[in-house]
Amino acid sequence: MTPRAIALLIAVVLTSTASAQKPNFRFMPGPKAGGGDVKITVDEGGTTELQKDEYSILQGGVTVEYQDIKLRADKVTYNFKTRDVVAEGHVVIDQGSTRVSATQAVYNMDTKTGTFFNANATLDPSMYFSGDRIEKIDDDTYRLTNGIFTSCDLDKPSWSFTVGEADVTMDDYARMRDIAFRARDLPVFWMPRLIWPTKRDRSQGLLIPRLRFHDRFGAQLENGYFLPLGESADATIYADVSSESYVGAGVDLRYVPSQNIKIGDFRGHMVNNAPERRVEWKYQYRHAQENLPGGFRVR
């Protein structure tokens, strides 16, 4: 395969994930019924301005608490009728394990939706993104504009996606558009669309392909597919090609069905060595188990 053909294969493999997209329409829930009182406090030395029982302007370290929401900002304008909050300066909103920080935010305490500007978000499990604008559309969905999406530290991520737009749904998928994948600060590839799992459990799907260059094998494209097999086992299937006619395949199988089994691992790989006209292979099997009859253990 020529380097151009390998580059084309990379694009085909990656864009194939877009075929798994769900329909673009879905039912949107209406506003939630409110419940409970809104508690607003201002730090010592702060100011409060009340306007005819309609809205209040508070400055100087303001905290707004309602149900599971805690909002803090330098300045808050609160509407008593609609429960809308306009927050400015060092805005931080916590809801459970989710935190969004911004320079400015418009947020409704009843629907728990809003828009954050120059914002960073931390979501469970280990997802981080930032953008010029982040919109919280419903309980589980965020819309990101001109930002970064990663599962690493936002300050210096080992890998990240720079996106034009993205809809991130918790425990589902992030549907990204105009994506540039980066390893540290190095651009690796660009794609018009990509789907990335945000599920708390392990997700079946393609792994990020790896492109390597070797004096003997030439340009190599390494592909992987991850397959969960229930709660106690999973497998990764590999398929590799190179510009020097080497073709490889393999599987890594892992299992831990009980606490007594400490290690369960099988790895098998084969390579079609076309220049030497032979198939080469290797395998490794490891198993460790405790609490066998008679007090024995096996490794």
PDB file of C-alpha atoms in Angstrom:
ATOM      1  CA  MET A   1       0.000   0.000   0.000  1.00  0.00           C
ATOM      2  CA  THR A   2       1.234   3.481  -0.788  1.00  0.00           C
ATOM      3  CA  PRO A   3       1.245   6.198   1.894  1.00  0.00           C
ATOM      4  CA  ARG A   4      -1.631   7.861   0.026  1.00  0.00           C
ATOM      5  CA  ALA A   5      -3.666   4.656   0.155  1.00  0.00           C
ATOM      6  CA  ILE A   6      -2.952   4.297   3.875  1.00  0.00           C
ATOM      7  CA  ALA A   7      -4.092   7.872   4.507  1.00  0.00           C
ATOM      8  CA  LEU A   8      -7.299   7.149   2.578  1.00  0.00           C
ATOM      9  CA  LEU A   9      -7.868   4.007   4.672  1.00  0.00           C
ATOM     10  CA  ILE A  10      -7.487   6.050   7.869  1.00  0.00           C
ATOM     11  CA  ALA A  11     -10.220   8.406   6.720  1.00  0.00           C
ATOM     12  CA  VAL A  12     -12.516   5.519   5.787  1.00  0.00           C
ATOM     13  CA  VAL A  13     -12.025   3.787   9.161  1.00  0.00           C
ATOM     14  CA  LEU A  14     -12.622   6.937  11.183  1.00  0.00           C
ATOM     15  CA  THR A  15     -15.586   8.268   9.226  1.00  0.00           C
ATOM     16  CA  SER A  16     -17.292   4.879   9.488  1.00  0.00           C
ATOM     17  CA  THR A  17     -18.122   5.757  13.085  1.00  0.00           C
ATOM     18  CA  ALA A  18     -20.461   8.450  11.803  1.00  0.00           C
ATOM     19  CA  SER A  19     -22.784   5.762  10.444  1.00  0.00           C
ATOM     20  CA  ALA A  20     -23.766   4.912  14.017  1.00  0.00           C
ATOM     21  CA  GLN A  21     -25.422   8.288  14.563  1.00  0.00           C
ATOM     22  CA  LYS A  22     -28.905   8.385  15.979  1.00  0.00           C
ATOM     23  CA  PRO A  23     -31.658  10.353  14.197  1.00  0.00           C
ATOM     24  CA  ASN A  24     -31.293  14.109  14.460  1.00  0.00           C
ATOM     25  CA  PHE A  25     -34.746  14.563  16.041  1.00  0.00           C
ATOM     26  CA  ARG A  26     -35.851  13.678  19.540  1.00  0.00           C
ATOM     27  CA  PHE A  27     -38.489  14.746  22.059  1.00  0.00           C
ATOM     28  CA  MET A  28     -37.372  17.561  24.345  1.00  0.00           C
ATOM     29  CA  PRO A  29     -38.717  17.603  27.913  1.00  0.00           C
ATOM     30  CA  GLY A  30     -40.623  20.667  29.035  1.00  0.00           C
ATOM     31  CA  PRO A  31     -39.703  22.790  32.055  1.00  0.00           C
ATOM     32  CA  LYS A  32     -39.571  20.931  35.334  1.00  0.00           C
ATOM     33  CA  ALA A  33     -41.974  21.802  38.106  1.00  0.00           C
ATOM     34  CA  GLY A  34     -40.192  23.894  40.688  1.00  0.00           C
ATOM     35  CA  GLY A  35     -40.049  22.999  44.321  1.00  0.00           C
ATOM     36  CA  GLY A  36     -38.523  24.524  47.416  1.00  0.00           C
ATOM     37  CA  ASP A  37     -37.117  27.945  48.159  1.00  0.00           C
ATOM     38  CA  VAL A  38     -34.194  29.712  46.544  1.00  0.00           C
ATOM     39  CA  LYS A  39     -31.563  30.675  49.114  1.00  0.00           C
ATOM     40  CA  ILE A  40     -29.378  33.664  48.263  1.00  0.00           C
ATOM     41  CA  THR A  41     -26.461  34.873  50.393  1.00  0.00           C
ATOM     42  CA  VAL A  42     -23.903  37.635  49.887  1.00  0.00           C
ATOM     43  CA  ASP A  43     -20.424  37.734  51.394  1.00  0.00           C
ATOM     44  CA  GLU A  44     -19.634  40.324  54.014  1.00  0.00           C
ATOM     45  CA  GLY A  45     -19.167  43.719  52.391  1.00  0.00           C
ATOM     46  CA  GLY A  46     -21.430  42.869  49.425  1.00  0.00           C
ATOM     47  CA  THR A  47     -24.440  44.894  48.273  1.00  0.00           C
ATOM     48  CA  THR A  48     -28.081  44.062  47.479  1.00  0.00           C
ATOM     49  CA  GLU A  49     -30.515  46.145  45.386  1.00  0.00           C
ATOM     50  CA  LEU A  50     -34.210  45.151  45.290  1.00  0.00           C
ATOM     51  CA  GLN A  51     -36.563  46.327  42.514  1.00  0.00           C
ATOM     52  CA  LYS A  52     -40.289  46.104  43.422  1.00  0.00           C
ATOM     53  CA  ASP A  53     -40.203  42.422  44.368  1.00  0.00           C
ATOM     54  CA  GLU A  54     -39.451  41.553  40.722  1.00  0.00           C
ATOM     55  CA  TYR A  55     -35.702  41.201  40.639  1.00  0.00           C
ATOM     56  CA  SER A  56     -32.679  41.689  42.804  1.00  0.00           C
ATOM     57  CA  ILE A  57     -29.139  42.772  41.928  1.00  0.00           C
ATOM     58  CA  LEU A  58     -26.474  41.387  44.264  1.00  0.00           C
ATOM     59  CA  GLN A  59     -22.718  42.010  44.189  1.00  0.00           C
ATOM     60  CA  GLY A  60     -19.695  40.895  46.144  1.00  0.00           C
ATOM     61  CA  GLY A  61     -19.434  37.105  46.378  1.00  0.00           C
ATOM     62  CA  VAL A  62     -23.002  35.896  45.762  1.00  0.00           C
ATOM     63  CA  THR A  63     -24.194  32.314  46.376  1.00  0.00           C
ATOM     64  CA  VAL A  64     -27.526  31.002  45.055  1.00  0.00           C
ATOM     65  CA  GLU A  65     -28.758  27.579  46.223  1.00  0.00           C
ATOM     66  CA  TYR A  66     -31.814  25.700  44.953  1.00  0.00           C
ATOM     67  CA  GLN A  67     -32.499  21.951  45.177  1.00  0.00           C
ATOM     68  CA  ASP A  68     -29.220  20.305  44.012  1.00  0.00           C
ATOM     69  CA  ILE A  69     -27.900  23.495  42.360  1.00  0.00           C
ATOM     70  CA  LYS A  70     -25.281  25.768  43.894  1.00  0.00           C
ATOM     71  CA  LEU A  71     -24.250  28.859  41.912  1.00  0.00           C
ATOM     72  CA  ARG A  72     -21.566  31.332  42.907  1.00  0.00           C
ATOM     73  CA  ALA A  73     -20.496  34.534  41.131  1.00  0.00           C
ATOM     74  CA  ASP A  74     -19.202  38.052  41.712  1.00  0.00           C
ATOM     75  CA  LYS A  75     -22.494  39.611  40.562  1.00  0.00           C
ATOM     76  CA  VAL A  76     -25.973  38.072  40.231  1.00  0.00           C
ATOM     77  CA  THR A  77     -29.228  39.462  38.870  1.00  0.00           C
ATOM     78  CA  TYR A  78     -32.102  37.264  40.049  1.00  0.00           C
ATOM     79  CA  ASN A  79     -35.688  37.332  38.695  1.00  0.00           C
ATOM     80  CA  PHE A  80     -38.138  36.272  41.412  1.00  0.00           C
ATOM     81  CA  LYS A  81     -40.959  35.411  38.968  1.00  0.00           C
ATOM     82  CA  THR A  82     -39.088  33.338  36.366  1.00  0.00           C
ATOM     83  CA  ARG A  83     -36.185  32.208  38.587  1.00  0.00           C
ATOM     84  CA  ASP A  84     -33.748  33.291  35.880  1.00  0.00           C
ATOM     85  CA  VAL A  85     -30.214  34.139  36.990  1.00  0.00           C
ATOM     86  CA  VAL A  86     -27.746  36.339  35.142  1.00  0.00           C
ATOM     87  CA  ALA A  87     -24.344  35.734  36.710  1.00  0.00           C
ATOM     88  CA  GLU A  88     -21.128  37.642  35.988  1.00  0.00           C
ATOM     89  CA  GLY A  89     -17.531  37.211  37.087  1.00  0.00           C
ATOM     90  CA  HIS A  90     -15.962  33.940  38.316  1.00  0.00           C
ATOM     91  CA  VAL A  91     -19.185  31.997  37.763  1.00  0.00           C
ATOM     92  CA  VAL A  92     -19.235  28.437  39.139  1.00  0.00           C
ATOM     93  CA  ILE A  93     -22.302  26.164  39.012  1.00  0.00           C
ATOM     94  CA  ASP A  94     -22.251  22.786  40.776  1.00  0.00           C
ATOM     95  CA  GLN A  95     -24.878  20.099  40.297  1.00  0.00           C
ATOM     96  CA  GLY A  96     -23.955  16.712  41.727  1.00  0.00           C
ATOM     97  CA  SER A  97     -20.656  15.614  40.159  1.00  0.00           C
ATOM     98  CA  THR A  98     -20.960  18.222  37.378  1.00  0.00           C
ATOM     99  CA  ARG A  99     -19.239  21.598  37.532  1.00  0.00           C
ATOM    100  CA  VAL A 100     -19.340  24.414  34.983  1.00  0.00           C
ATOM    101  CA  SER A 101     -17.253  27.565  35.387  1.00  0.00           C
ATOM    102  CA  ALA A 102     -17.550  30.662  33.177  1.00  0.00           C
ATOM    103  CA  THR A 103     -17.036  34.400  32.978  1.00  0.00           C
ATOM    104  CA  GLN A 104     -20.776  34.927  32.439  1.00  0.00           C
ATOM    105  CA  ALA A 105     -23.909  32.764  32.529  1.00  0.00           C
ATOM    106  CA  VAL A 106     -27.656  32.960  31.960  1.00  0.00           C
ATOM    107  CA  TYR A 107     -29.339  30.163  33.896  1.00  0.00           C
ATOM    108  CA  ASN A 108     -32.851  29.088  34.916  1.00  0.00           C
ATOM    109  CA  MET A 109     -33.060  27.449  38.327  1.00  0.00           C
ATOM    110  CA  ASP A 110     -36.299  25.543  37.571  1.00  0.00           C
ATOM    111  CA  THR A 111     -35.403  23.998  34.195  1.00  0.00           C
ATOM    112  CA  LYS A 112     -31.708  23.788  35.181  1.00  0.00           C
ATOM    113  CA  THR A 113     -30.705  24.870  31.701  1.00  0.00           C
ATOM    114  CA  GLY A 114     -28.742  27.853  30.487  1.00  0.00           C
ATOM    115  CA  THR A 115     -25.845  29.294  28.521  1.00  0.00           C
ATOM    116  CA  PHE A 116     -22.280  29.789  29.734  1.00  0.00           C
ATOM    117  CA  PHE A 117     -19.703  32.026  28.064  1.00  0.00           C
ATOM    118  CA  ASN A 118     -15.923  31.400  28.038  1.00  0.00           C
ATOM    119  CA  ALA A 119     -16.671  28.255  29.978  1.00  0.00           C
ATOM    120  CA  ASN A 120     -15.101  25.027  31.247  1.00  0.00           C
ATOM    121  CA  ALA A 121     -17.120  21.943  32.194  1.00  0.00           C
ATOM    122  CA  THR A 122     -16.233  18.862  34.235  1.00  0.00           C
ATOM    123  CA  LEU A 123     -18.596  15.907  33.875  1.00  0.00           C
ATOM    124  CA  ASP A 124     -18.665  12.387  35.228  1.00  0.00           C
ATOM    125  CA  PRO A 125     -17.043  10.094  34.148  1.00  0.00           C
ATOM    126  CA  SER A 126     -13.789  12.018  33.597  1.00  0.00           C
ATOM    127  CA  MET A 127     -14.893  14.264  30.754  1.00  0.00           C
ATOM    128  CA  TYR A 128     -13.680  17.816  30.369  1.00  0.00           C
ATOM    129  CA  PHE A 129     -14.503  20.415  27.749  1.00  0.00           C
ATOM    130  CA  SER A 130     -14.221  24.138  27.262  1.00  0.00           C
ATOM    131  CA  GLY A 131     -15.594  26.555  24.725  1.00  0.00           C
ATOM    132  CA  ASP A 132     -16.502  30.081  23.779  1.00  0.00           C
ATOM    133  CA  ARG A 133     -20.061  29.050  24.629  1.00  0.00           C
ATOM    134  CA  ILE A 134     -21.534  26.011  26.391  1.00  0.00           C
ATOM    135  CA  GLU A 135     -25.306  25.535  26.405  1.00  0.00           C
ATOM    136  CA  LYS A 136     -26.984  23.156  28.847  1.00  0.00           C
ATOM    137  CA  ILE A 137     -29.990  22.004  26.834  1.00  0.00           C
ATOM    138  CA  ASP A 138     -31.465  19.484  29.257  1.00  0.00           C
ATOM    139  CA  ASP A 139     -30.446  17.272  32.181  1.00  0.00           C
ATOM    140  CA  ASP A 140     -27.945  15.271  30.141  1.00  0.00           C
ATOM    141  CA  THR A 141     -27.036  17.304  27.044  1.00  0.00           C
ATOM    142  CA  TYR A 142     -24.543  20.120  26.521  1.00  0.00           C
ATOM    143  CA  ARG A 143     -23.847  22.002  23.282  1.00  0.00           C
ATOM    144  CA  LEU A 144     -20.281  23.206  22.803  1.00  0.00           C
ATOM    145  CA  THR A 145     -19.176  25.935  20.377  1.00  0.00           C
ATOM    146  CA  ASN A 146     -15.537  26.532  19.391  1.00  0.00           C
ATOM    147  CA  GLY A 147     -13.896  24.496  22.101  1.00  0.00           C
ATOM    148  CA  ILE A 148     -11.902  21.501  23.283  1.00  0.00           C
ATOM    149  CA  PHE A 149     -13.157  18.047  24.320  1.00  0.00           C
ATOM    150  CA  THR A 150     -10.966  15.555  26.204  1.00  0.00           C
ATOM    151  CA  SER A 151     -10.813  13.048  29.058  1.00  0.00           C
ATOM    152  CA  CYS A 152      -7.466  14.469  30.216  1.00  0.00           C
ATOM    153  CA  ASP A 153      -6.547  17.554  32.212  1.00  0.00           C
ATOM    154  CA  LEU A 154      -7.736  20.602  30.245  1.00  0.00           C
ATOM    155  CA  ASP A 155      -4.613  22.617  31.087  1.00  0.00           C
ATOM    156  CA  LYS A 156      -2.273  20.241  29.237  1.00  0.00           C
ATOM    157  CA  PRO A 157      -4.147  17.250  27.761  1.00  0.00           C
ATOM    158  CA  SER A 158      -2.158  14.373  26.292  1.00  0.00           C
ATOM    159  CA  TRP A 159      -4.885  14.152  23.629  1.00  0.00           C
ATOM    160  CA  SER A 160      -7.866  16.324  22.758  1.00  0.00           C
ATOM    161  CA  PHE A 161     -10.398  17.164  20.071  1.00  0.00           C
ATOM    162  CA  THR A 162     -10.658  20.775  18.943  1.00  0.00           C
ATOM    163  CA  VAL A 163     -14.248  21.132  17.710  1.00  0.00           C
ATOM    164  CA  GLY A 164     -16.324  23.717  15.902  1.00  0.00           C
ATOM    165  CA  GLU A 165     -19.537  22.365  17.423  1.00  0.00           C
ATOM    166  CA  ALA A 166     -20.437  19.376  19.585  1.00  0.00           C
ATOM    167  CA  ASP A 167     -23.534  17.952  21.271  1.00  0.00           C
ATOM    168  CA  VAL A 168     -22.372  16.040  24.360  1.00  0.00           C
ATOM    169  CA  THR A 169     -24.970  13.717  25.918  1.00  0.00           C
ATOM    170  CA  MET A 170     -24.072  12.095  29.209  1.00  0.00           C
ATOM    171  CA  ASP A 171     -23.900   8.291  29.286  1.00  0.00           C
ATOM    172  CA  ASP A 172     -24.378   8.242  25.501  1.00  0.00           C
ATOM    173  CA  TYR A 173     -22.224   9.922  22.842  1.00  0.00           C
ATOM    174  CA  ALA A 174     -20.561  13.199  21.916  1.00  0.00           C
ATOM    175  CA  ARG A 175     -21.471  14.112  18.331  1.00  0.00           C
ATOM    176  CA  MET A 176     -18.762  16.444  17.099  1.00  0.00           C
ATOM    177  CA  ARG A 177     -18.388  18.511  13.936  1.00  0.00           C
ATOM    178  CA  ASP A 178     -15.323  20.162  12.389  1.00  0.00           C
ATOM    179  CA  ILE A 179     -12.863  18.152  14.497  1.00  0.00           C
ATOM    180  CA  ALA A 180      -9.090  18.376  14.733  1.00  0.00           C
ATOM    181  CA  PHE A 181      -7.480  15.608  16.783  1.00  0.00           C
ATOM    182  CA  ARG A 182      -4.344  16.637  18.670  1.00  0.00           C
ATOM    183  CA  ALA A 183      -1.652  14.715  20.525  1.00  0.00           C
ATOM    184  CA  ARG A 184      -0.434  17.327  22.993  1.00  0.00           C
ATOM    185  CA  ASP A 185      -0.125  20.400  20.733  1.00  0.00           C
ATOM    186  CA  LEU A 186       0.558  18.433  17.545  1.00  0.00           C
ATOM    187  CA  PRO A 187      -2.326  18.242  15.023  1.00  0.00           C
ATOM    188  CA  VAL A 188      -2.787  14.624  13.874  1.00  0.00           C
ATOM    189  CA  PHE A 189      -5.847  14.606  11.614  1.00  0.00           C
ATOM    190  CA  TRP A 190      -9.009  16.540  10.751  1.00  0.00           C
ATOM    191  CA  MET A 191     -12.525  15.171  10.240  1.00  0.00           C
ATOM    192  CA  PRO A 192     -15.860  16.755   9.364  1.00  0.00           C
ATOM    193  CA  ARG A 193     -17.789  14.592  11.884  1.00  0.00           C
ATOM    194  CA  LEU A 194     -17.035  12.115  14.658  1.00  0.00           C
ATOM    195  CA  ILE A 195     -18.969  10.260  17.366  1.00  0.00           C
ATOM    196  CA  TRP A 196     -17.215   9.648  20.690  1.00  0.00           C
ATOM    197  CA  PRO A 197     -18.656   7.565  23.570  1.00  0.00           C
ATOM    198  CA  THR A 198     -19.421   9.245  26.886  1.00  0.00           C
ATOM    199  CA  LYS A 199     -20.846   6.134  28.538  1.00  0.00           C
ATOM    200  CA  ARG A 200     -19.999   5.268  32.112  1.00  0.00           C
ATOM    201  CA  ASP A 201     -19.761   1.593  31.158  1.00  0.00           C
ATOM    202  CA  ARG A 202     -17.355   0.181  28.594  1.00  0.00           C
ATOM    203  CA  SER A 203     -18.449   0.894  25.016  1.00  0.00           C
ATOM    204  CA  GLN A 204     -18.102  -1.284  21.938  1.00  0.00           C
ATOM    205  CA  GLY A 205     -16.449   0.381  18.974  1.00  0.00           C
ATOM    206  CA  LEU A 206     -13.375   1.297  16.964  1.00  0.00           C
ATOM    207  CA  LEU A 207     -10.268   2.527  18.745  1.00  0.00           C
ATOM    208  CA  ILE A 208      -8.222   5.413  17.400  1.00  0.00           C
ATOM    209  CA  PRO A 209      -5.998   4.011  14.613  1.00  0.00           C
ATOM    210  CA  ARG A 210      -2.245   4.398  14.916  1.00  0.00           C
ATOM    211  CA  LEU A 211       0.065   5.256  12.008  1.00  0.00           C
ATOM    212  CA  ARG A 212       3.723   4.277  12.367  1.00  0.00           C
ATOM    213  CA  PHE A 213       6.783   4.320  10.120  1.00  0.00           C
ATOM    214  CA  HIS A 214       9.473   1.613  10.280  1.00  0.00           C
ATOM    215  CA  ASP A 215      12.610   0.921   8.236  1.00  0.00           C
ATOM    216  CA  ARG A 216      11.613  -2.715   7.686  1.00  0.00           C
ATOM    217  CA  PHE A 217       7.805  -2.559   7.533  1.00  0.00           C
ATOM    218  CA  GLY A 218       7.396   0.878   5.977  1.00  0.00           C
ATOM    219  CA  ALA A 219       4.244   2.814   6.832  1.00  0.00           C
ATOM    220  CA  GLN A 220       1.994   0.816   9.194  1.00  0.00           C
ATOM    221  CA  LEU A 221      -1.677   1.356   9.956  1.00  0.00           C
ATOM    222  CA  GLU A 222      -2.805  -0.343  13.181  1.00  0.00           C
ATOM    223  CA  ASN A 223      -6.544  -0.669  13.803  1.00  0.00           C
ATOM    224  CA  GLY A 224      -8.355  -1.924  16.898  1.00  0.00           C
ATOM    225  CA  TYR A 225     -11.942  -2.818  17.803  1.00  0.00           C
ATOM    226  CA  PHE A 226     -13.015  -3.082  21.458  1.00  0.00           C
ATOM    227  CA  LEU A 227     -15.743  -5.587  22.372  1.00  0.00           C
ATOM    228  CA  PRO A 228     -17.172  -5.901  25.933  1.00  0.00           C
ATOM    229  CA  LEU A 229     -18.267  -9.462  26.756  1.00  0.00           C
ATOM    230  CA  GLY A 230     -20.506  -8.928  29.761  1.00  0.00           C
ATOM    231  CA  GLU A 231     -19.379  -7.434  33.053  1.00  0.00           C
ATOM    232  CA  SER A 232     -16.372  -9.694  33.587  1.00  0.00           C
ATOM    233  CA  ALA A 233     -14.704 -10.066  30.177  1.00  0.00           C
ATOM    234  CA  ASP A 234     -13.761  -8.079  27.100  1.00  0.00           C
ATOM    235  CA  ALA A 235     -11.664  -8.398  23.965  1.00  0.00           C
ATOM    236  CA  THR A 236      -9.712  -6.165  21.621  1.00  0.00           C
ATOM    237  CA  ILE A 237      -9.413  -7.304  17.997  1.00  0.00           C
ATOM    238  CA  TYR A 238      -6.551  -5.964  15.887  1.00  0.00           C
ATOM    239  CA  ALA A 239      -5.936  -5.682  12.137  1.00  0.00           C
ATOM    240  CA  ASP A 240      -2.708  -4.162  10.799  1.00  0.00           C
ATOM    241  CA  VAL A 241      -1.442  -3.409   7.295  1.00  0.00           C
ATOM    242  CA  SER A 242       1.830  -1.967   6.013  1.00  0.00           C
ATOM    243  CA  SER A 243       3.205  -0.529   2.814  1.00  0.00           C
ATOM    244  CA  GLU A 244       5.726  -3.446   2.607  1.00  0.00           C
ATOM    245  CA  SER A 245       2.926  -6.067   2.242  1.00  0.00           C
ATOM    246  CA  TYR A 246       2.910  -7.219   5.861  1.00  0.00           C
ATOM    247  CA  VAL A 247      -0.616  -7.984   7.080  1.00  0.00           C
ATOM    248  CA  GLY A 248      -1.346  -8.764  10.726  1.00  0.00           C
ATOM    249  CA  ALA A 249      -4.290  -9.743  12.946  1.00  0.00           C
ATOM    250  CA  GLY A 250      -4.685 -10.512  16.618  1.00  0.00           C
ATOM    251  CA  VAL A 251      -6.866 -10.607  19.694  1.00  0.00           C
ATOM    252  CA  ASP A 252      -6.429  -9.716  23.370  1.00  0.00           C
ATOM    253  CA  LEU A 253      -8.958 -11.463  25.615  1.00  0.00           C
ATOM    254  CA  ARG A 254      -9.318 -10.492  29.286  1.00  0.00           C
ATOM    255  CA  TYR A 255     -11.570 -12.072  31.901  1.00  0.00           C
ATOM    256  CA  VAL A 256     -12.052 -11.841  35.671  1.00  0.00           C
ATOM    257  CA  PRO A 257     -15.350 -13.652  36.419  1.00  0.00           C
ATOM    258  CA  SER A 258     -14.785 -13.913  40.189  1.00  0.00           C
ATOM    259  CA  GLN A 259     -12.677 -12.439  42.969  1.00  0.00           C
ATOM    260  CA  ASN A 260     -10.688 -15.667  43.151  1.00  0.00           C
ATOM    261  CA  ILE A 261      -9.334 -15.159  39.624  1.00  0.00           C
ATOM    262  CA  LYS A 262      -6.611 -12.530  39.809  1.00  0.00           C
ATOM    263  CA  ILE A 263      -5.344 -12.735  36.222  1.00  0.00           C
ATOM    264  CA  GLY A 264      -7.143 -13.951  33.100  1.00  0.00           C
ATOM    265  CA  ASP A 265      -5.441 -12.913  29.905  1.00  0.00           C
ATOM    266  CA  PHE A 266      -4.921 -14.429  26.443  1.00  0.00           C
ATOM    267  CA  ARG A 267      -3.031 -12.685  23.646  1.00  0.00           C
ATOM    268  CA  GLY A 268      -2.599 -14.109  20.178  1.00  0.00           C
ATOM    269  CA  HIS A 269      -1.177 -12.432  17.064  1.00  0.00           C
ATOM    270  CA  MET A 270      -0.225 -13.505  13.558  1.00  0.00           C
ATOM    271  CA  VAL A 271       1.553 -11.778  10.676  1.00  0.00           C
ATOM    272  CA  ASN A 272       1.542 -12.698   7.007  1.00  0.00           C
ATOM    273  CA  ASN A 273       5.203 -12.135   6.147  1.00  0.00           C
ATOM    274  CA  ALA A 274       4.748 -11.724   2.399  1.00  0.00           C
ATOM    275  CA  PRO A 275       8.410 -10.957   1.530  1.00  0.00           C
ATOM    276  CA  GLU A 276       9.481 -14.276   3.106  1.00  0.00           C
ATOM    277  CA  ARG A 277       6.277 -16.110   2.125  1.00  0.00           C
ATOM    278  CA  ARG A 278       5.395 -17.414   5.546  1.00  0.00           C
ATOM    279  CA  VAL A 279       2.964 -16.826   8.381  1.00  0.00           C
ATOM    280  CA  GLU A 280       4.476 -15.957  11.756  1.00  0.00           C
ATOM    281  CA  TRP A 281       2.552 -16.093  15.014  1.00  0.00           C
ATOM    282  CA  LYS A 282       2.879 -15.883  18.788  1.00  0.00           C
ATOM    283  CA  TYR A 283       0.593 -16.283  21.774  1.00  0.00           C
ATOM    284  CA  GLN A 284       0.658 -15.793  25.524  1.00  0.00           C
ATOM    285  CA  TYR A 285      -1.789 -17.132  28.094  1.00  0.00           C
ATOM    286  CA  ARG A 286      -1.799 -16.142  31.774  1.00  0.00           C
ATOM    287  CA  HIS A 287      -4.127 -17.323  34.522  1.00  0.00           C
ATOM    288  CA  ALA A 288      -3.917 -16.895  38.302  1.00  0.00           C
ATOM    289  CA  GLN A 289      -6.539 -18.225  40.715  1.00  0.00           C
ATOM    290  CA  GLU A 290      -6.793 -18.566  44.481  1.00  0.00           C
ATOM    291  CA  ASN A 291      -8.966 -20.476  46.985  1.00  0.00           C
ATOM    292  CA  LEU A 292      -8.927 -23.780  45.131  1.00  0.00           C
ATOM    293  CA  PRO A 293      -9.970 -26.997  46.986  1.00  0.00           C
ATOM    294  CA  GLY A 294      -7.456 -27.949  49.644  1.00  0.00           C
ATOM    295  CA  GLY A 295      -6.195 -24.374  49.990  1.00  0.00           C
ATOM    296  CA  PHE A 296      -4.258 -24.472  46.698  1.00  0.00           C
ATOM    297  CA  ARG A 297      -3.752 -21.680  44.214  1.00  0.00           C
ATOM    298  CA  VAL A 298      -2.606 -21.798  40.597  1.00  0.00           C
ATOM    299  CA  ARG A 299      -0.534 -19.517  38.425  1.00  0.00           C
TER     300      ARG A 299
END
